[in-house]
Amino acid sequence: MTGHVFGLGIGLAALGVAIGLGLIGYSAMQGMSRQPEAIGKIQTAMLIALAFVELVFLLTVFVVPGSLKI
Amino acid sequence: MANQKSSSGLPFPVILVIGIVMMAGGFYVSKNVHIDFLTKLAEQGISLDPGKTISAIGVLLILFPVIRSFYIGPLGDAISGRTNELERTFTEAESLRSEMTQMRSDYERRLVETESAAREQIQSEIRKAQELRGQLEADARARADEYLHKAQADIENEKNRVINDLRIHVVDLTLGATEKILGENVDSDRNRKLIAEFIDKVEVPG
Amino acid sequence: MGEVLTAGTLLGAAGGEGGAHGASYEGLFVYLGIVVVILFLFLANAKQGLNNRVFKKWTTQWTEQLYLFIENMTVGIIGGHGRKYIPLIMALWMIIFVSNIVSLFFPTAPTADLSFNLALALISIGYVQWEGMKANGVAGHFSHFAGPKLGGGLVLISLMIFVIELISEVMKNVSLSLRLFGNIEGGHQAVVAMNELGAGVYIPIGFFLLPVKLLTCVVQALIFTLLTCVYISLVTHHEEEGHEHSHGELAGAH
């Protein structure tokens, strides 16, 4: 049973993170196409934002199994 | 948050000693120290060994300056050296170009000078030739005039002589004729004078 | 874990009590040795191509491109004085990238070990603190944690901000190390899982993940160094107010 819950939780986390990543990419691309001269800065900011959103998923993956077991 | 002092600021031997001490300490910690919290973490799937971390920090502390002095420093030097060389080459080319422009303008100026000098020379020669021509012409004209005058004077003399001759002849003729007509003793001197006056009055054109 | 780990057991991969995650103490340093050997072979090869003209050797050209890229990144993020951080950032980039590449072809790698990543993150953040102290003085650096200067009874709020900033500084280490570890180790797990999927028909499906993992290798090395640059710029750019804001946002994102 816990295995199923774990899988569901991971899936939900992945869903949310995927939506977040997509939003970041969406707005970054929009900004880039609107201002091609600012591509460098936008890319930097985008990568940082991607890294932080991704971290949420990684935290979920490493924290959820422990909290379920104990 | 350990306060590592990274490569900048400390001399390399100090870093080496710190690194080796940290490696040895990490080994000791890894083998002998066990923390409950970390075993719990490991059960969660996160295996964290502080000994490994400390040793790795030691290794990296040594590794960074080594990589820096082994490769990154020389690479940066090479790149900046190349940039400097490029800049120098460019400035050199620029100076060469300006020099060339200078030389060209010099050359052009000299060309113009030479041209104008040549033109002047030609002009002066032409002028000299013209002067010479005028002189020659004037000479020739003067001589021709002289000849003409002489010829005219000759003609005048001849004409006067002929007219005188003619006059004498006419007088003689008239006298003869008159003698013939009158047949009388006419005071020939007085008559002759009279006739000469008459002839002077009549004056043959010529 | 199947086939892959038998090679890993030879090198002491499955030593830790956590099982599959990371190598044992000796194993980690064997892998670190592999990384260092590869790195130095590459660099020694590249070093022969160094001259003051056009670099002909492809290894030298790669490192030149990397150098220019990192110079661009540091100068772009930190500002004009960021040029002196190039050696550290580039060394970090190369170590992380090479050990990520090692993780593509070996059962484990230094960056697939959380302890090693924590060491990298500690060095990075420790360097940031060191630079902050050098730039602002020790007192100035710690008062930087307390946020804007508030008078009167608002000192309590400053104290709270100070504590939160301290926690966020600690969390920077965790986030840096956990991100790298999660990406590399997660890639490993994905490859292993997909290999098991194709084990019945003897097709190594996980092999086809290699391009994606290669992209991950580059991106993770990039993000680690990029965040280090951002942290350095936060402690050395104290005069600009906009950076204070982004500092708060970054801290909130942990």
Short mmCIF file of C-alpha atoms in Angstrom, two decimals:
data_model
loop_
_atom_site.label_atom_id
_atom_site.label_comp_id
_atom_site.label_asym_id
_atom_site.label_seq_id
_atom_site.Cartn_x
_atom_site.Cartn_y
_atom_site.Cartn_z
CA MET A 1 0.00 0.00 0.00
CA THR A 2 2.74 2.45 0.95
CA GLY A 3 4.40 1.67 -2.36
CA HIS A 4 1.32 2.81 -4.23
CA VAL A 5 1.07 5.98 -2.17
CA PHE A 6 4.74 6.63 -2.77
CA GLY A 7 4.32 6.23 -6.50
CA LEU A 8 1.29 8.48 -6.53
CA GLY A 9 3.12 11.12 -4.51
CA ILE A 10 6.12 11.03 -6.78
CA GLY A 11 3.84 11.27 -9.79
CA LEU A 12 2.04 14.28 -8.35
CA ALA A 13 5.35 15.95 -7.55
CA ALA A 14 6.57 15.27 -11.07
CA LEU A 15 3.33 16.74 -12.46
CA GLY A 16 3.69 19.95 -10.51
CA VAL A 17 7.36 20.31 -11.26
CA ALA A 18 6.76 19.63 -14.95
CA ILE A 19 4.12 22.37 -15.04
CA GLY A 20 6.54 24.73 -13.30
CA LEU A 21 9.38 23.90 -15.67
CA GLY A 22 7.07 24.34 -18.64
CA LEU A 23 5.95 27.74 -17.38
CA ILE A 24 9.55 28.84 -16.97
CA GLY A 25 10.47 27.67 -20.43
CA TYR A 26 7.32 29.22 -21.90
CA SER A 27 7.89 32.65 -20.44
CA ALA A 28 11.63 32.54 -21.11
CA MET A 29 11.06 31.74 -24.77
CA GLN A 30 8.42 34.43 -25.01
CA GLY A 31 10.82 36.93 -23.52
CA MET A 32 13.62 35.80 -25.81
CA SER A 33 11.50 36.13 -28.92
CA ARG A 34 10.34 39.53 -27.79
CA GLN A 35 13.83 40.76 -26.95
CA PRO A 36 16.44 38.73 -28.82
CA GLU A 37 19.22 41.04 -27.58
CA ALA A 38 18.59 39.96 -23.96
CA ILE A 39 18.91 36.22 -24.66
CA GLY A 40 22.03 35.79 -22.54
CA LYS A 41 20.55 37.31 -19.42
CA ILE A 42 17.23 35.53 -19.86
CA GLN A 43 18.99 32.21 -20.30
CA THR A 44 20.97 32.69 -17.12
CA ALA A 45 17.91 33.57 -15.11
CA MET A 46 15.98 30.72 -16.72
CA LEU A 47 18.64 28.18 -15.83
CA ILE A 48 18.70 29.34 -12.23
CA ALA A 49 14.93 29.14 -11.99
CA LEU A 50 14.94 25.70 -13.61
CA ALA A 51 17.51 24.53 -11.08
CA PHE A 52 15.41 25.67 -8.15
CA VAL A 53 12.22 24.11 -9.44
CA GLU A 54 14.04 20.90 -10.19
CA LEU A 55 15.38 20.86 -6.66
CA VAL A 56 11.82 20.64 -5.33
CA PHE A 57 11.31 17.36 -7.15
CA LEU A 58 14.63 15.99 -5.96
CA LEU A 59 13.76 16.90 -2.38
CA THR A 60 10.44 15.14 -2.79
CA VAL A 61 12.11 12.03 -4.14
CA PHE A 62 14.53 11.85 -1.23
CA VAL A 63 12.23 12.94 1.57
CA VAL A 64 9.02 11.06 0.78
CA PRO A 65 10.29 7.47 1.18
CA GLY A 66 11.84 8.28 4.56
CA SER A 67 8.72 9.92 5.89
CA LEU A 68 6.65 6.96 4.76
CA LYS A 69 8.90 4.34 6.32
CA ILE A 70 9.42 5.95 9.69
CA MET B 1 29.54 25.65 7.23
CA ALA B 2 33.23 25.04 7.43
CA ASN B 3 35.33 28.05 6.58
CA GLN B 4 37.63 26.69 3.90
CA LYS B 5 40.21 29.06 2.65
CA SER B 6 40.48 28.46 -1.03
CA SER B 7 43.46 28.93 -3.25
CA SER B 8 43.63 32.70 -3.24
CA GLY B 9 45.46 34.24 -0.33
CA LEU B 10 47.29 31.26 1.12
CA PRO B 11 50.63 29.97 -0.12
CA PHE B 12 50.54 26.54 -1.71
CA PRO B 13 52.52 24.60 0.98
CA VAL B 14 50.04 25.70 3.64
CA ILE B 15 47.17 24.52 1.47
CA LEU B 16 49.00 21.25 0.84
CA VAL B 17 49.42 20.64 4.57
CA ILE B 18 45.79 21.56 5.28
CA GLY B 19 44.65 19.27 2.47
CA ILE B 20 46.69 16.32 3.68
CA VAL B 21 45.55 16.81 7.25
CA MET B 22 41.94 16.96 6.07
CA MET B 23 42.39 13.80 4.00
CA ALA B 24 43.82 11.91 6.95
CA GLY B 25 41.17 13.30 9.28
CA GLY B 26 38.46 12.34 6.85
CA PHE B 27 39.77 8.81 6.68
CA TYR B 28 39.75 8.61 10.47
CA VAL B 29 36.23 10.06 10.69
CA SER B 30 34.97 7.73 8.01
CA LYS B 31 36.26 4.66 9.81
CA ASN B 32 35.57 5.55 13.44
CA VAL B 33 32.76 8.08 13.78
CA HIS B 34 29.17 6.99 13.43
CA ILE B 35 26.36 9.46 13.86
CA ASP B 36 22.78 8.29 14.43
CA PHE B 37 21.32 11.04 12.28
CA LEU B 38 23.39 9.92 9.33
CA THR B 39 22.38 6.29 9.65
CA LYS B 40 18.78 7.45 9.62
CA LEU B 41 19.51 9.49 6.50
CA ALA B 42 21.07 6.43 4.93
CA GLU B 43 17.93 4.48 5.64
CA GLN B 44 16.03 7.16 3.75
CA GLY B 45 18.26 6.61 0.75
CA ILE B 46 20.66 9.47 1.33
CA SER B 47 24.00 8.04 2.30
CA LEU B 48 26.18 10.80 3.64
CA ASP B 49 29.62 10.15 5.02
CA PRO B 50 31.25 13.19 6.64
CA GLY B 51 34.60 11.45 6.46
CA LYS B 52 34.34 11.26 2.68
CA THR B 53 33.32 14.90 2.57
CA ILE B 54 36.25 16.05 4.66
CA SER B 55 38.72 14.00 2.66
CA ALA B 56 37.23 15.22 -0.61
CA ILE B 57 37.56 18.81 0.57
CA GLY B 58 41.21 18.12 1.30
CA VAL B 59 41.74 16.60 -2.13
CA LEU B 60 39.95 19.45 -3.86
CA LEU B 61 41.87 22.07 -1.91
CA ILE B 62 45.06 20.61 -3.30
CA LEU B 63 43.58 19.94 -6.72
CA PHE B 64 42.33 23.45 -7.46
CA PRO B 65 45.67 25.27 -7.19
CA VAL B 66 47.35 22.44 -9.08
CA ILE B 67 44.88 22.65 -11.97
CA ARG B 68 45.14 26.40 -11.89
CA SER B 69 48.91 26.51 -12.11
CA PHE B 70 49.08 23.49 -14.42
CA TYR B 71 46.66 24.60 -17.07
CA ILE B 72 44.25 27.44 -16.46
CA GLY B 73 46.94 30.03 -15.73
CA PRO B 74 48.96 29.24 -18.86
CA LEU B 75 45.77 29.08 -20.92
CA GLY B 76 44.65 32.48 -19.68
CA ASP B 77 48.12 33.87 -20.30
CA ALA B 78 48.12 32.42 -23.82
CA ILE B 79 44.69 33.83 -24.59
CA SER B 80 45.48 37.27 -23.21
CA GLY B 81 48.89 37.17 -24.92
CA ARG B 82 47.21 36.34 -28.18
CA THR B 83 44.73 39.15 -27.70
CA ASN B 84 47.58 41.56 -26.99
CA GLU B 85 49.46 40.35 -30.03
CA LEU B 86 46.40 40.79 -32.19
CA GLU B 87 45.95 44.29 -30.88
CA ARG B 88 49.59 45.05 -31.49
CA THR B 89 49.39 43.68 -35.02
CA PHE B 90 46.34 45.79 -35.67
CA THR B 91 47.97 48.96 -34.39
CA GLU B 92 51.06 48.13 -36.42
CA ALA B 93 48.96 47.67 -39.53
CA GLU B 94 47.18 50.90 -38.74
CA SER B 95 50.44 52.81 -38.39
CA LEU B 96 51.75 51.20 -41.58
CA ARG B 97 48.64 52.24 -43.38
CA SER B 98 48.86 55.82 -42.16
CA GLU B 99 52.51 55.84 -43.19
CA MET B 100 51.55 54.58 -46.61
CA THR B 101 48.87 57.24 -46.92
CA GLN B 102 51.45 59.82 -45.95
CA MET B 103 53.83 58.49 -48.55
CA ARG B 104 51.17 58.51 -51.19
CA SER B 105 50.18 62.08 -50.48
CA ASP B 106 53.85 63.02 -50.55
CA TYR B 107 54.27 61.31 -53.88
CA GLU B 108 51.17 62.95 -55.26
CA ARG B 109 52.35 66.33 -54.10
CA ARG B 110 55.72 65.76 -55.71
CA LEU B 111 54.03 64.61 -58.89
CA VAL B 112 51.97 67.76 -58.99
CA GLU B 113 55.06 69.85 -58.35
CA THR B 114 56.96 68.14 -61.13
CA GLU B 115 54.07 68.56 -63.49
CA SER B 116 53.72 72.26 -62.79
CA ALA B 117 57.48 72.75 -63.11
CA ALA B 118 57.47 71.00 -66.46
CA ARG B 119 54.53 73.07 -67.63
CA GLU B 120 56.28 76.24 -66.57
CA GLN B 121 59.40 75.22 -68.39
CA ILE B 122 57.45 74.45 -71.51
CA GLN B 123 55.68 77.78 -71.26
CA SER B 124 58.90 79.67 -70.85
CA GLU B 125 60.41 77.87 -73.82
CA ILE B 126 57.39 78.67 -75.89
CA ARG B 127 57.58 82.27 -74.82
CA LYS B 128 61.23 82.43 -75.69
CA ALA B 129 60.51 80.95 -79.10
CA GLN B 130 57.74 83.43 -79.64
CA GLU B 131 60.01 86.29 -78.68
CA LEU B 132 62.61 85.00 -81.08
CA ARG B 133 60.04 84.74 -83.81
CA GLY B 134 58.82 88.29 -83.23
CA GLN B 135 62.38 89.55 -83.33
CA LEU B 136 63.10 87.74 -86.53
CA GLU B 137 59.91 88.98 -88.05
CA ALA B 138 60.67 92.53 -87.05
CA ASP B 139 64.17 92.21 -88.51
CA ALA B 140 62.85 90.91 -91.75
CA ARG B 141 60.23 93.59 -91.95
CA ALA B 142 62.78 96.32 -91.23
CA ARG B 143 65.06 95.04 -93.94
CA ALA B 144 62.21 94.80 -96.38
CA ASP B 145 61.19 98.36 -95.52
CA GLU B 146 64.73 99.52 -96.08
CA TYR B 147 64.82 97.85 -99.48
CA LEU B 148 61.49 99.36 -100.33
CA HIS B 149 62.61 102.85 -99.36
CA LYS B 150 65.76 102.54 -101.35
CA ALA B 151 63.85 101.36 -104.37
CA GLN B 152 61.33 104.17 -103.97
CA ALA B 153 64.14 106.75 -103.70
CA ASP B 154 65.78 105.28 -106.79
CA ILE B 155 62.52 105.47 -108.66
CA GLU B 156 62.03 109.07 -107.52
CA ASN B 157 65.49 110.09 -108.67
CA GLU B 158 65.03 108.40 -111.99
CA LYS B 159 61.68 110.05 -112.43
CA ASN B 160 63.05 113.48 -111.57
CA ARG B 161 65.91 113.02 -113.96
CA VAL B 162 63.59 111.87 -116.74
CA ILE B 163 61.24 114.78 -116.05
CA ASN B 164 64.13 117.24 -116.21
CA ASP B 165 65.32 115.70 -119.46
CA LEU B 166 61.82 115.79 -120.78
CA ARG B 167 61.45 119.38 -119.73
CA ILE B 168 64.65 120.39 -121.47
CA HIS B 169 63.56 118.53 -124.59
CA VAL B 170 60.14 120.14 -124.53
CA VAL B 171 61.68 123.58 -124.05
CA ASP B 172 64.12 122.99 -126.83
CA LEU B 173 61.37 121.71 -129.02
CA THR B 174 59.10 124.59 -128.25
CA LEU B 175 61.89 127.04 -128.77
CA GLY B 176 62.74 125.48 -132.04
CA ALA B 177 59.13 125.50 -133.02
CA THR B 178 58.67 129.08 -132.02
CA GLU B 179 61.84 130.11 -133.85
CA LYS B 180 60.50 128.39 -136.83
CA ILE B 181 57.13 130.08 -136.51
CA LEU B 182 58.30 133.56 -135.77
CA GLY B 183 61.50 133.45 -137.75
CA GLU B 184 62.47 136.61 -136.10
CA ASN B 185 65.14 137.46 -133.61
CA VAL B 186 63.53 136.97 -130.46
CA ASP B 187 65.37 137.60 -127.23
CA SER B 188 65.88 134.04 -126.69
CA ASP B 189 66.90 134.30 -122.96
CA ARG B 190 63.79 136.21 -122.04
CA ASN B 191 61.56 133.87 -123.96
CA ARG B 192 63.16 130.84 -122.62
CA LYS B 193 62.46 132.10 -119.09
CA LEU B 194 58.85 132.80 -120.08
CA ILE B 195 58.36 129.34 -121.44
CA ALA B 196 59.91 127.74 -118.41
CA GLU B 197 57.45 129.60 -116.22
CA PHE B 198 54.65 128.43 -118.42
CA ILE B 199 55.77 124.87 -118.33
CA ASP B 200 56.10 125.08 -114.58
CA LYS B 201 52.55 126.31 -114.51
CA VAL B 202 51.34 123.53 -116.83
CA GLU B 203 53.26 120.76 -115.00
CA VAL B 204 53.05 117.38 -116.58
CA PRO B 205 51.56 114.85 -114.20
CA GLY B 206 53.95 112.22 -113.35
CA MET C 1 21.03 -3.50 -10.14
CA GLY C 2 22.13 -6.28 -12.48
CA GLU C 3 25.15 -6.40 -14.72
CA VAL C 4 26.42 -2.91 -14.21
CA LEU C 5 27.19 -3.21 -10.57
CA THR C 6 29.42 -6.29 -10.81
CA ALA C 7 32.07 -4.09 -12.33
CA GLY C 8 31.30 -1.59 -9.64
CA THR C 9 31.79 -4.10 -6.84
CA LEU C 10 35.31 -4.69 -8.13
CA LEU C 11 36.01 -1.02 -7.56
CA GLY C 12 34.22 -1.09 -4.23
CA ALA C 13 31.06 0.56 -5.44
CA ALA C 14 28.48 -1.21 -3.33
CA GLY C 15 30.32 -0.76 -0.09
CA GLY C 16 28.27 1.75 1.84
CA GLU C 17 25.51 0.74 4.22
CA GLY C 18 23.08 2.69 2.06
CA GLY C 19 23.46 0.08 -0.64
CA ALA C 20 23.36 1.39 -4.18
CA HIS C 21 24.04 5.02 -3.41
CA GLY C 22 27.61 6.07 -3.96
CA ALA C 23 30.85 4.28 -3.43
CA SER C 24 32.63 3.31 -0.24
CA TYR C 25 35.36 5.52 1.12
CA GLU C 26 38.09 3.79 -0.89
CA GLY C 27 35.82 3.49 -3.91
CA LEU C 28 35.12 7.19 -3.98
CA PHE C 29 38.80 8.01 -4.07
CA VAL C 30 39.48 5.38 -6.71
CA TYR C 31 36.88 7.11 -8.86
CA LEU C 32 38.23 10.52 -7.97
CA GLY C 33 41.63 9.23 -9.05
CA ILE C 34 40.13 8.12 -12.38
CA VAL C 35 38.60 11.58 -12.84
CA VAL C 36 41.85 13.33 -12.00
CA VAL C 37 43.84 11.08 -14.32
CA ILE C 38 41.44 11.70 -17.22
CA LEU C 39 41.42 15.42 -16.51
CA PHE C 40 45.18 15.70 -16.36
CA LEU C 41 45.71 13.55 -19.46
CA PHE C 42 43.35 15.84 -21.31
CA LEU C 43 44.95 18.97 -19.94
CA ALA C 44 48.47 17.70 -20.62
CA ASN C 45 47.41 16.99 -24.18
CA ALA C 46 45.85 20.41 -24.45
CA LYS C 47 48.85 22.09 -22.91
CA GLN C 48 51.04 21.04 -25.85
CA GLY C 49 48.85 23.08 -28.18
CA LEU C 50 49.28 26.30 -26.24
CA ASN C 51 50.92 29.10 -28.16
CA ASN C 52 50.45 32.77 -28.76
CA ARG C 53 48.70 32.23 -32.05
CA VAL C 54 45.74 30.18 -33.23
CA PHE C 55 45.33 26.95 -31.24
CA LYS C 56 45.47 24.03 -33.67
CA LYS C 57 44.93 21.11 -31.28
CA TRP C 58 41.26 20.28 -30.75
CA THR C 59 41.73 19.71 -27.02
CA THR C 60 43.23 23.15 -26.66
CA GLN C 61 40.43 24.62 -28.71
CA TRP C 62 37.87 23.02 -26.43
CA THR C 63 39.49 24.38 -23.31
CA GLU C 64 39.79 27.76 -25.01
CA GLN C 65 36.09 27.74 -25.78
CA LEU C 66 35.38 26.73 -22.19
CA TYR C 67 37.62 29.51 -20.92
CA LEU C 68 35.91 32.11 -23.06
CA PHE C 69 32.48 30.82 -22.07
CA ILE C 70 33.32 30.95 -18.37
CA GLU C 71 34.91 34.36 -18.75
CA ASN C 72 31.71 35.53 -20.38
CA MET C 73 29.65 34.00 -17.57
CA THR C 74 31.70 35.39 -14.69
CA VAL C 75 32.03 38.84 -16.20
CA GLY C 76 28.35 38.85 -17.12
CA ILE C 77 27.10 37.80 -13.68
CA ILE C 78 29.69 39.11 -11.23
CA GLY C 79 30.79 42.16 -13.19
CA GLY C 80 34.12 43.59 -14.16
CA HIS C 81 35.96 42.24 -11.13
CA GLY C 82 34.74 38.71 -11.86
CA ARG C 83 37.74 37.89 -13.98
CA LYS C 84 39.79 36.74 -11.01
CA TYR C 85 37.28 33.99 -10.18
CA ILE C 86 37.77 32.32 -13.57
CA PRO C 87 40.34 29.74 -12.35
CA LEU C 88 38.15 28.52 -9.51
CA ILE C 89 34.99 28.43 -11.62
CA MET C 90 36.74 26.71 -14.49
CA ALA C 91 38.38 24.13 -12.22
CA LEU C 92 34.98 23.41 -10.65
CA TRP C 93 33.43 23.13 -14.11
CA MET C 94 36.06 20.73 -15.34
CA ILE C 95 36.01 18.47 -12.28
CA ILE C 96 32.22 18.29 -12.24
CA PHE C 97 31.97 17.79 -15.97
CA VAL C 98 34.62 15.08 -16.15
CA SER C 99 33.17 13.16 -13.26
CA ASN C 100 29.71 13.50 -14.81
CA ILE C 101 31.12 12.05 -18.01
CA VAL C 102 32.74 9.29 -15.97
CA SER C 103 29.32 8.55 -14.57
CA LEU C 104 28.10 7.84 -18.11
CA PHE C 105 30.51 4.96 -18.63
CA PHE C 106 31.25 3.70 -15.13
CA PRO C 107 28.83 2.27 -12.59
CA THR C 108 29.32 5.25 -10.31
CA ALA C 109 31.25 8.49 -10.18
CA PRO C 110 32.39 11.07 -7.65
CA THR C 111 29.46 13.35 -8.45
CA ALA C 112 27.05 10.45 -7.99
CA ASP C 113 28.11 10.47 -4.35
CA LEU C 114 26.38 12.97 -2.07
CA SER C 115 29.41 13.25 0.21
CA PHE C 116 31.63 14.38 -2.62
CA ASN C 117 29.01 16.83 -3.86
CA LEU C 118 28.71 18.21 -0.36
CA ALA C 119 32.48 18.71 -0.38
CA LEU C 120 32.19 20.61 -3.67
CA ALA C 121 29.33 22.70 -2.35
CA LEU C 122 31.16 23.42 0.91
CA ILE C 123 34.20 24.58 -1.00
CA SER C 124 32.07 26.73 -3.26
CA ILE C 125 30.02 28.30 -0.45
CA GLY C 126 33.05 28.54 1.82
CA TYR C 127 34.85 30.43 -0.92
CA VAL C 128 31.85 32.71 -1.26
CA GLN C 129 31.95 33.46 2.50
CA TRP C 130 35.70 34.05 2.29
CA GLU C 131 35.25 36.44 -0.58
CA GLY C 132 32.41 38.19 1.23
CA MET C 133 34.59 38.67 4.28
CA LYS C 134 37.40 39.97 2.11
CA ALA C 135 35.08 42.38 0.31
CA ASN C 136 33.01 43.69 3.24
CA GLY C 137 35.11 42.85 6.28
CA VAL C 138 34.08 40.18 8.79
CA ALA C 139 31.60 42.41 10.63
CA GLY C 140 30.22 43.82 7.41
CA HIS C 141 29.76 40.36 5.99
CA PHE C 142 27.77 39.17 8.99
CA SER C 143 25.72 42.34 9.20
CA HIS C 144 24.90 41.67 5.55
CA PHE C 145 22.97 38.63 6.80
CA ALA C 146 20.77 40.81 9.00
CA GLY C 147 19.19 42.53 6.03
CA PRO C 148 18.48 46.27 5.93
CA LYS C 149 19.25 48.33 9.02
CA LEU C 150 16.18 48.70 11.23
CA GLY C 151 16.02 50.84 14.33
CA GLY C 152 14.15 50.62 17.65
CA GLY C 153 12.08 47.55 18.41
CA LEU C 154 12.58 46.21 14.90
CA VAL C 155 15.93 44.76 16.00
CA LEU C 156 14.00 41.59 16.75
CA ILE C 157 13.05 41.36 13.09
CA SER C 158 16.69 41.87 12.13
CA LEU C 159 17.58 38.97 14.43
CA MET C 160 14.98 36.78 12.74
CA ILE C 161 16.26 37.75 9.31
CA PHE C 162 19.76 36.91 10.50
CA VAL C 163 18.71 33.42 11.58
CA ILE C 164 16.79 32.83 8.37
CA GLU C 165 19.74 34.00 6.28
CA LEU C 166 22.06 31.68 8.19
CA ILE C 167 19.71 28.77 7.53
CA SER C 168 19.53 29.77 3.87
CA GLU C 169 23.33 29.80 3.70
CA VAL C 170 23.37 26.24 5.05
CA MET C 171 20.60 25.28 2.65
CA LYS C 172 22.65 26.60 -0.25
CA ASN C 173 25.13 23.82 0.44
CA VAL C 174 22.38 21.24 0.64
CA SER C 175 20.66 22.44 -2.51
CA LEU C 176 23.87 22.60 -4.54
CA SER C 177 24.99 19.13 -3.51
CA LEU C 178 21.58 17.50 -3.61
CA ARG C 179 20.82 18.88 -7.06
CA LEU C 180 23.99 17.50 -8.56
CA PHE C 181 23.65 14.21 -6.74
CA GLY C 182 19.99 13.83 -7.65
CA ASN C 183 20.54 14.51 -11.32
CA ILE C 184 23.51 12.20 -11.77
CA GLU C 185 22.27 9.43 -9.52
CA GLY C 186 18.75 9.79 -10.91
CA GLY C 187 20.14 9.37 -14.40
CA HIS C 188 21.87 6.23 -13.21
CA GLN C 189 18.70 4.83 -11.71
CA ALA C 190 16.76 5.63 -14.85
CA VAL C 191 19.30 3.82 -17.01
CA VAL C 192 19.30 0.82 -14.70
CA ALA C 193 15.50 0.71 -14.62
CA MET C 194 15.22 0.92 -18.39
CA ASN C 195 17.91 -1.72 -18.79
CA GLU C 196 15.87 -4.05 -16.59
CA LEU C 197 12.88 -3.25 -18.79
CA GLY C 198 14.75 -4.50 -21.84
CA ALA C 199 16.61 -7.31 -20.07
CA GLY C 200 14.15 -9.95 -21.31
CA VAL C 201 14.88 -9.26 -24.97
CA TYR C 202 18.54 -8.30 -24.47
CA ILE C 203 18.09 -4.71 -25.61
CA PRO C 204 19.90 -2.13 -23.47
CA ILE C 205 17.14 0.45 -23.63
CA GLY C 206 18.94 2.59 -21.08
CA PHE C 207 21.69 3.08 -23.62
CA PHE C 208 19.41 5.38 -25.57
CA LEU C 209 19.28 7.69 -22.57
CA LEU C 210 22.94 8.53 -23.09
CA PRO C 211 22.33 11.73 -25.13
CA VAL C 212 19.91 13.01 -22.50
CA LYS C 213 22.40 12.16 -19.78
CA LEU C 214 25.14 13.92 -21.71
CA LEU C 215 22.95 17.01 -21.80
CA THR C 216 22.37 16.62 -18.06
CA CYS C 217 26.12 16.41 -17.49
CA VAL C 218 26.73 19.71 -19.25
CA VAL C 219 23.73 21.44 -17.70
CA GLN C 220 24.55 20.34 -14.17
CA ALA C 221 28.17 21.45 -14.44
CA LEU C 222 26.87 24.71 -15.86
CA ILE C 223 24.27 25.22 -13.13
CA PHE C 224 26.69 24.47 -10.32
CA THR C 225 29.19 27.03 -11.59
CA LEU C 226 26.43 29.49 -12.50
CA LEU C 227 25.01 29.38 -8.98
CA THR C 228 28.49 29.78 -7.54
CA CYS C 229 28.88 32.88 -9.69
CA VAL C 230 25.52 34.19 -8.52
CA TYR C 231 26.43 33.64 -4.87
CA ILE C 232 29.78 35.38 -5.37
CA SER C 233 28.06 38.29 -7.07
CA LEU C 234 25.58 38.51 -4.18
CA VAL C 235 28.28 38.96 -1.57
CA THR C 236 30.53 41.24 -3.61
CA HIS C 237 27.79 43.40 -5.18
CA HIS C 238 26.54 44.79 -1.88
CA GLU C 239 26.04 48.33 -3.16
CA GLU C 240 23.21 47.49 -5.55
CA GLU C 241 19.73 47.24 -4.09
CA GLY C 242 18.30 45.02 -6.82
CA HIS C 243 20.63 42.23 -5.86
CA GLU C 244 19.43 42.34 -2.29
CA HIS C 245 16.00 41.60 -3.65
CA SER C 246 17.10 38.69 -5.75
CA HIS C 247 19.01 37.43 -2.75
CA GLY C 248 15.81 37.27 -0.78
CA GLU C 249 14.03 35.53 -3.60
CA LEU C 250 16.75 32.95 -4.00
CA ALA C 251 16.76 32.33 -0.27
CA GLY C 252 13.00 31.90 -0.37
CA ALA C 253 13.27 29.34 -3.14
CA HIS C 254 15.22 26.87 -1.03
#
